[in-house]
Amino acid sequence: MAAQIIDGKAVSASVRSAVAEEVTALKQKGIGVGLAVVIVGDDPASRIYVNNKKKACAEVGIYSEEYALPAETTQQELLDLVHRLNNDPKINGILVQSPLPSHLDENQIVAEISPLKDVDAFHAQNVGKIMIGDFDFLPCTPAGCIHLIDSTGVSIEGKNCVVVGRSNIVGKPMAMLLLHRHGTVTICHSRTRDLAALCKQADILVAAVGRAKLITKEMVKPGAVVIDVGMNRNPETGKLCGDVDFEGVSQVAGYITPVPGGVGPMTIAMLMKNTVTAAKIQNK
């Protein structure tokens, strides 16, 4: 019995169309919605992400500005730009594309973005609000994952949920969101003993470590919902692949996200949603 594929493109299209309606409604009240995207240097993956974000803005009617800065940009120059955008009424959301060149202090940059314009939800104030369950924004990737789980009709409440990965961007907030939805959550990472046994207990398994095909079918409970956040290059074929061995796991899982076409489109859809939320908060 093969798993049902969770179509991230279809789910994200419905989120985007709802966002487009909200943008139109705000414009009718004289409120524009604007996003500034800052990219430093010429990382090819970052460039693709930034182009996709700009395209998504155009689709839903969000005004966007791009700041492509040279790799040798100084910390002070980047901070000055962030401060300028914090004070720009046309801009509701600010996104600084990571990774930044190694000479720049990413933590300081994130800390200087206004929490009200922090549409990535990386600022310590927004992270704290997620922790206590009283948040304005959710990090885009975990929020997208929750949407994908919901799209299956499987309830999170009371389920064994295993998150593989403990990054600040995906793993930790993902665990919190599952907890807010009354899941019983285990977080696994590189020091976890007997990863396979813990994964095998999961009704909902989220893989977010960045290791190609780490999760094999022997590690997955029959019928489980498997969300693959990984974005890796297969060393043999050069094609994109996830943290989950899709061919094997789709034979045992109940639902599974493909890579590409699963979590990726959702991340950008949730960014659009956060930008609209920011515009509403800033305009009361």
Short mmCIF file of C-alpha atoms in Angstrom, two decimals:
data_model
loop_
_atom_site.label_atom_id
_atom_site.label_comp_id
_atom_site.label_asym_id
_atom_site.label_seq_id
_atom_site.Cartn_x
_atom_site.Cartn_y
_atom_site.Cartn_z
CA MET A 1 0.00 0.00 0.00
CA ALA A 2 1.86 3.11 -1.22
CA ALA A 3 1.73 6.34 0.76
CA GLN A 4 -0.42 9.24 -0.35
CA ILE A 5 1.75 12.08 -1.66
CA ILE A 6 1.19 15.39 0.14
CA ASP A 7 1.24 17.93 -2.68
CA GLY A 8 2.99 21.04 -1.35
CA LYS A 9 2.36 22.92 -4.59
CA ALA A 10 -1.42 22.45 -4.32
CA VAL A 11 -1.58 23.27 -0.58
CA SER A 12 0.64 26.33 -1.04
CA ALA A 13 -1.49 27.54 -3.97
CA SER A 14 -4.55 27.64 -1.69
CA VAL A 15 -2.59 29.60 0.97
CA ARG A 16 -1.36 32.05 -1.67
CA SER A 17 -4.83 32.62 -3.07
CA ALA A 18 -6.13 33.42 0.44
CA VAL A 19 -3.20 35.82 0.91
CA ALA A 20 -3.94 37.50 -2.45
CA GLU A 21 -7.55 38.12 -1.31
CA GLU A 22 -6.32 39.66 1.95
CA VAL A 23 -3.86 41.90 0.08
CA THR A 24 -6.68 43.11 -2.19
CA ALA A 25 -8.94 43.80 0.82
CA LEU A 26 -6.15 45.81 2.52
CA LYS A 27 -5.49 47.80 -0.65
CA GLN A 28 -9.18 48.75 -0.76
CA LYS A 29 -8.66 50.28 2.70
CA GLY A 30 -5.64 52.18 1.37
CA ILE A 31 -3.11 49.85 3.00
CA GLY A 32 -0.25 48.52 0.87
CA VAL A 33 1.76 45.45 1.83
CA GLY A 34 5.55 45.58 1.28
CA LEU A 35 8.44 43.16 1.76
CA ALA A 36 12.16 43.98 1.58
CA VAL A 37 14.54 41.12 0.78
CA VAL A 38 18.26 41.61 1.43
CA ILE A 39 20.87 39.29 -0.10
CA VAL A 40 24.61 39.65 0.53
CA GLY A 41 27.09 38.00 -1.85
CA ASP A 42 26.32 35.57 -4.64
CA ASP A 43 25.38 32.22 -3.08
CA PRO A 44 23.54 30.44 -5.95
CA ALA A 45 20.96 28.72 -3.71
CA SER A 46 20.19 32.04 -1.97
CA ARG A 47 19.74 33.70 -5.36
CA ILE A 48 17.15 31.06 -6.37
CA TYR A 49 15.27 31.54 -3.06
CA VAL A 50 15.26 35.32 -3.43
CA ASN A 51 13.96 35.11 -7.02
CA ASN A 52 11.19 32.73 -5.90
CA LYS A 53 10.22 35.10 -3.09
CA LYS A 54 10.04 38.07 -5.47
CA LYS A 55 7.93 36.04 -7.90
CA ALA A 56 5.55 35.00 -5.11
CA CYS A 57 5.18 38.66 -4.00
CA ALA A 58 4.24 39.66 -7.55
CA GLU A 59 1.67 36.84 -7.73
CA VAL A 60 -0.17 37.81 -4.53
CA GLY A 61 0.10 41.58 -5.02
CA ILE A 62 2.75 42.33 -2.38
CA TYR A 63 5.12 45.20 -3.19
CA SER A 64 8.73 44.02 -2.95
CA GLU A 65 12.16 45.63 -2.87
CA GLU A 66 15.38 43.71 -3.32
CA TYR A 67 18.74 44.82 -1.95
CA ALA A 68 21.54 42.77 -3.53
CA LEU A 69 24.70 43.76 -1.69
CA PRO A 70 28.28 42.78 -2.59
CA ALA A 71 29.97 40.01 -0.57
CA GLU A 72 32.38 42.53 0.98
CA THR A 73 29.56 44.60 2.57
CA THR A 74 30.51 45.55 6.14
CA GLN A 75 28.48 44.81 9.28
CA GLN A 76 27.81 48.54 9.72
CA GLU A 77 26.55 48.97 6.14
CA LEU A 78 24.14 46.08 6.59
CA LEU A 79 22.97 47.41 9.97
CA ASP A 80 22.39 50.86 8.44
CA LEU A 81 20.21 49.29 5.75
CA VAL A 82 18.21 47.32 8.33
CA HIS A 83 17.63 50.48 10.39
CA ARG A 84 16.50 52.35 7.28
CA LEU A 85 14.03 49.59 6.41
CA ASN A 86 12.77 49.47 10.02
CA ASN A 87 11.77 53.12 9.58
CA ASP A 88 10.32 52.81 6.06
CA PRO A 89 6.49 52.84 6.24
CA LYS A 90 6.22 51.17 2.79
CA ILE A 91 8.01 48.09 4.14
CA ASN A 92 6.07 45.77 6.45
CA GLY A 93 8.42 42.79 6.38
CA ILE A 94 12.23 42.54 6.30
CA LEU A 95 14.00 39.36 5.31
CA VAL A 96 17.80 39.03 5.34
CA GLN A 97 18.62 35.91 3.33
CA SER A 98 20.95 33.50 5.12
CA PRO A 99 23.66 32.33 5.03
CA LEU A 100 25.52 35.63 5.22
CA PRO A 101 29.24 35.84 4.34
CA SER A 102 31.35 34.59 7.27
CA HIS A 103 32.68 38.02 8.30
CA LEU A 104 29.15 39.22 9.14
CA ASP A 105 27.44 38.57 12.50
CA GLU A 106 24.04 37.16 11.57
CA ASN A 107 22.77 37.16 15.17
CA GLN A 108 23.35 40.88 15.52
CA ILE A 109 21.59 41.58 12.21
CA VAL A 110 18.53 39.54 13.25
CA ALA A 111 18.47 41.28 16.64
CA GLU A 112 18.32 44.69 14.93
CA ILE A 113 15.32 43.88 12.72
CA SER A 114 12.16 45.31 14.27
CA PRO A 115 10.22 42.39 15.85
CA LEU A 116 7.10 43.76 14.12
CA LYS A 117 8.81 43.42 10.71
CA ASP A 118 10.58 40.13 11.45
CA VAL A 119 8.60 37.98 9.00
CA ASP A 120 11.06 35.07 9.43
CA ALA A 121 10.21 35.01 13.18
CA PHE A 122 13.91 34.69 14.11
CA HIS A 123 14.09 37.67 16.51
CA ALA A 124 14.50 36.60 20.16
CA GLN A 125 11.25 38.39 21.06
CA ASN A 126 9.28 36.43 18.46
CA VAL A 127 11.01 33.16 19.41
CA GLY A 128 9.99 33.79 23.04
CA LYS A 129 6.39 34.44 22.00
CA ILE A 130 6.31 31.12 20.12
CA MET A 131 7.63 29.40 23.24
CA ILE A 132 4.74 30.67 25.39
CA GLY A 133 2.18 30.18 22.61
CA ASP A 134 1.23 33.85 22.19
CA PHE A 135 2.77 34.69 18.82
CA ASP A 136 2.22 37.07 15.90
CA PHE A 137 4.42 35.22 13.40
CA LEU A 138 5.56 31.64 13.02
CA PRO A 139 8.80 30.62 11.30
CA CYS A 140 7.84 29.93 7.70
CA THR A 141 9.06 26.35 7.31
CA PRO A 142 7.57 24.86 10.53
CA ALA A 143 4.30 26.73 9.90
CA GLY A 144 4.23 25.26 6.39
CA CYS A 145 4.85 21.76 7.79
CA ILE A 146 1.86 22.11 10.14
CA HIS A 147 -0.32 23.13 7.17
CA LEU A 148 0.83 20.04 5.25
CA ILE A 149 0.04 17.76 8.21
CA ASP A 150 -3.40 19.38 8.52
CA SER A 151 -4.03 18.83 4.81
CA THR A 152 -3.95 15.05 5.38
CA GLY A 153 -6.85 15.23 7.83
CA VAL A 154 -4.69 13.52 10.48
CA SER A 155 -5.13 15.19 13.89
CA ILE A 156 -1.91 16.07 15.74
CA GLU A 157 -3.57 15.85 19.16
CA GLY A 158 -2.31 12.92 21.24
CA LYS A 159 -0.04 11.60 18.47
CA ASN A 160 3.58 10.55 18.93
CA CYS A 161 5.52 13.20 17.01
CA VAL A 162 9.23 12.85 16.33
CA VAL A 163 11.32 15.76 15.01
CA VAL A 164 14.76 14.80 13.70
CA GLY A 165 16.91 17.95 13.89
CA ARG A 166 17.23 20.71 16.50
CA SER A 167 18.04 23.85 14.50
CA ASN A 168 16.65 27.21 15.61
CA ILE A 169 15.10 27.64 12.16
CA VAL A 170 13.18 24.35 11.88
CA GLY A 171 13.72 21.67 14.55
CA LYS A 172 13.08 23.59 17.77
CA PRO A 173 10.11 25.70 16.57
CA MET A 174 8.63 22.64 14.84
CA ALA A 175 8.65 20.80 18.16
CA MET A 176 6.94 23.76 19.89
CA LEU A 177 4.19 23.98 17.25
CA LEU A 178 3.45 20.26 17.55
CA LEU A 179 3.37 20.68 21.33
CA HIS A 180 0.94 23.62 21.04
CA ARG A 181 -1.30 21.27 19.05
CA HIS A 182 -1.17 18.67 21.85
CA GLY A 183 1.25 16.28 20.18
CA THR A 184 3.62 14.22 22.36
CA VAL A 185 6.99 15.35 21.04
CA THR A 186 10.46 13.78 20.92
CA ILE A 187 13.39 15.75 19.46
CA CYS A 188 16.24 13.70 17.99
CA HIS A 189 19.65 14.88 16.82
CA SER A 190 23.21 13.77 16.03
CA ARG A 191 23.83 12.51 19.59
CA THR A 192 20.56 10.57 19.87
CA ARG A 193 20.99 6.89 20.67
CA ASP A 194 19.03 4.41 18.60
CA LEU A 195 17.46 6.94 16.26
CA ALA A 196 15.73 4.17 14.30
CA ALA A 197 13.77 2.90 17.32
CA LEU A 198 12.54 6.40 18.24
CA CYS A 199 11.53 7.23 14.65
CA LYS A 200 9.67 3.92 14.40
CA GLN A 201 7.33 5.05 17.22
CA ALA A 202 6.29 8.22 15.39
CA ASP A 203 2.75 8.73 14.10
CA ILE A 204 4.09 12.01 12.67
CA LEU A 205 7.76 12.16 11.66
CA VAL A 206 9.47 15.41 10.63
CA ALA A 207 12.99 15.08 9.19
CA ALA A 208 15.06 18.30 9.18
CA VAL A 209 18.77 17.51 9.44
CA GLY A 210 20.19 18.03 5.95
CA ARG A 211 21.50 14.49 5.49
CA ALA A 212 20.41 12.82 2.27
CA LYS A 213 18.19 9.74 2.69
CA LEU A 214 18.94 9.41 6.43
CA ILE A 215 15.43 8.09 7.15
CA THR A 216 14.89 4.64 5.64
CA LYS A 217 11.76 2.52 5.47
CA GLU A 218 12.91 0.33 8.39
CA MET A 219 12.73 3.45 10.59
CA VAL A 220 9.13 4.36 9.76
CA LYS A 221 5.94 3.15 11.42
CA PRO A 222 3.38 1.81 8.92
CA GLY A 223 0.81 4.52 8.13
CA ALA A 224 2.86 7.39 9.60
CA VAL A 225 2.74 10.96 8.26
CA VAL A 226 6.28 11.77 7.04
CA ILE A 227 7.29 15.41 6.44
CA ASP A 228 10.66 15.80 4.70
CA VAL A 229 12.24 19.23 5.23
CA GLY A 230 15.65 18.20 3.86
CA MET A 231 17.04 19.78 0.70
CA ASN A 232 20.14 17.92 -0.42
CA ARG A 233 21.91 17.01 -3.66
CA ASN A 234 22.08 13.29 -4.34
CA PRO A 235 25.83 12.64 -4.72
CA GLU A 236 25.23 10.01 -7.44
CA THR A 237 22.63 11.74 -9.63
CA GLY A 238 23.11 15.41 -8.67
CA LYS A 239 19.32 15.68 -8.29
CA LEU A 240 17.57 17.27 -5.32
CA CYS A 241 16.59 14.83 -2.60
CA GLY A 242 15.39 15.03 0.97
CA ASP A 243 16.41 13.56 4.33
CA VAL A 244 14.00 10.69 3.67
CA ASP A 245 14.59 7.80 1.27
CA PHE A 246 11.42 8.57 -0.66
CA GLU A 247 11.25 5.34 -2.71
CA GLY A 248 11.57 3.09 0.32
CA VAL A 249 9.59 5.09 2.88
CA SER A 250 6.65 5.71 0.54
CA GLN A 251 6.04 1.93 0.63
CA VAL A 252 5.27 2.02 4.39
CA ALA A 253 4.15 5.57 5.28
CA GLY A 254 0.53 6.70 5.15
CA TYR A 255 1.40 10.17 3.84
CA ILE A 256 4.68 11.62 2.61
CA THR A 257 5.97 14.92 1.20
CA PRO A 258 8.13 14.76 -1.94
CA VAL A 259 11.38 16.73 -2.47
CA PRO A 260 11.11 18.98 -4.40
CA GLY A 261 7.42 19.98 -4.35
CA GLY A 262 6.63 19.36 -0.68
CA VAL A 263 7.77 21.69 2.08
CA GLY A 264 9.62 24.16 -0.21
CA PRO A 265 6.59 25.88 -1.78
CA MET A 266 4.94 26.09 1.67
CA THR A 267 7.86 28.05 3.16
CA ILE A 268 7.36 30.85 0.63
CA ALA A 269 3.57 30.80 0.98
CA MET A 270 3.90 31.23 4.76
CA LEU A 271 6.34 34.13 4.23
CA MET A 272 3.64 35.87 2.18
CA LYS A 273 1.12 35.17 4.94
CA ASN A 274 3.48 36.59 7.62
CA THR A 275 4.03 39.74 5.55
CA VAL A 276 0.27 40.36 5.39
CA THR A 277 0.01 39.74 9.17
CA ALA A 278 2.80 42.28 9.72
CA ALA A 279 0.97 44.87 7.61
CA LYS A 280 -2.22 44.33 9.64
CA ILE A 281 -0.39 44.67 12.98
CA GLN A 282 1.45 47.83 11.86
CA ASN A 283 -1.80 49.39 10.64
CA LYS A 284 -3.77 48.20 13.70
#
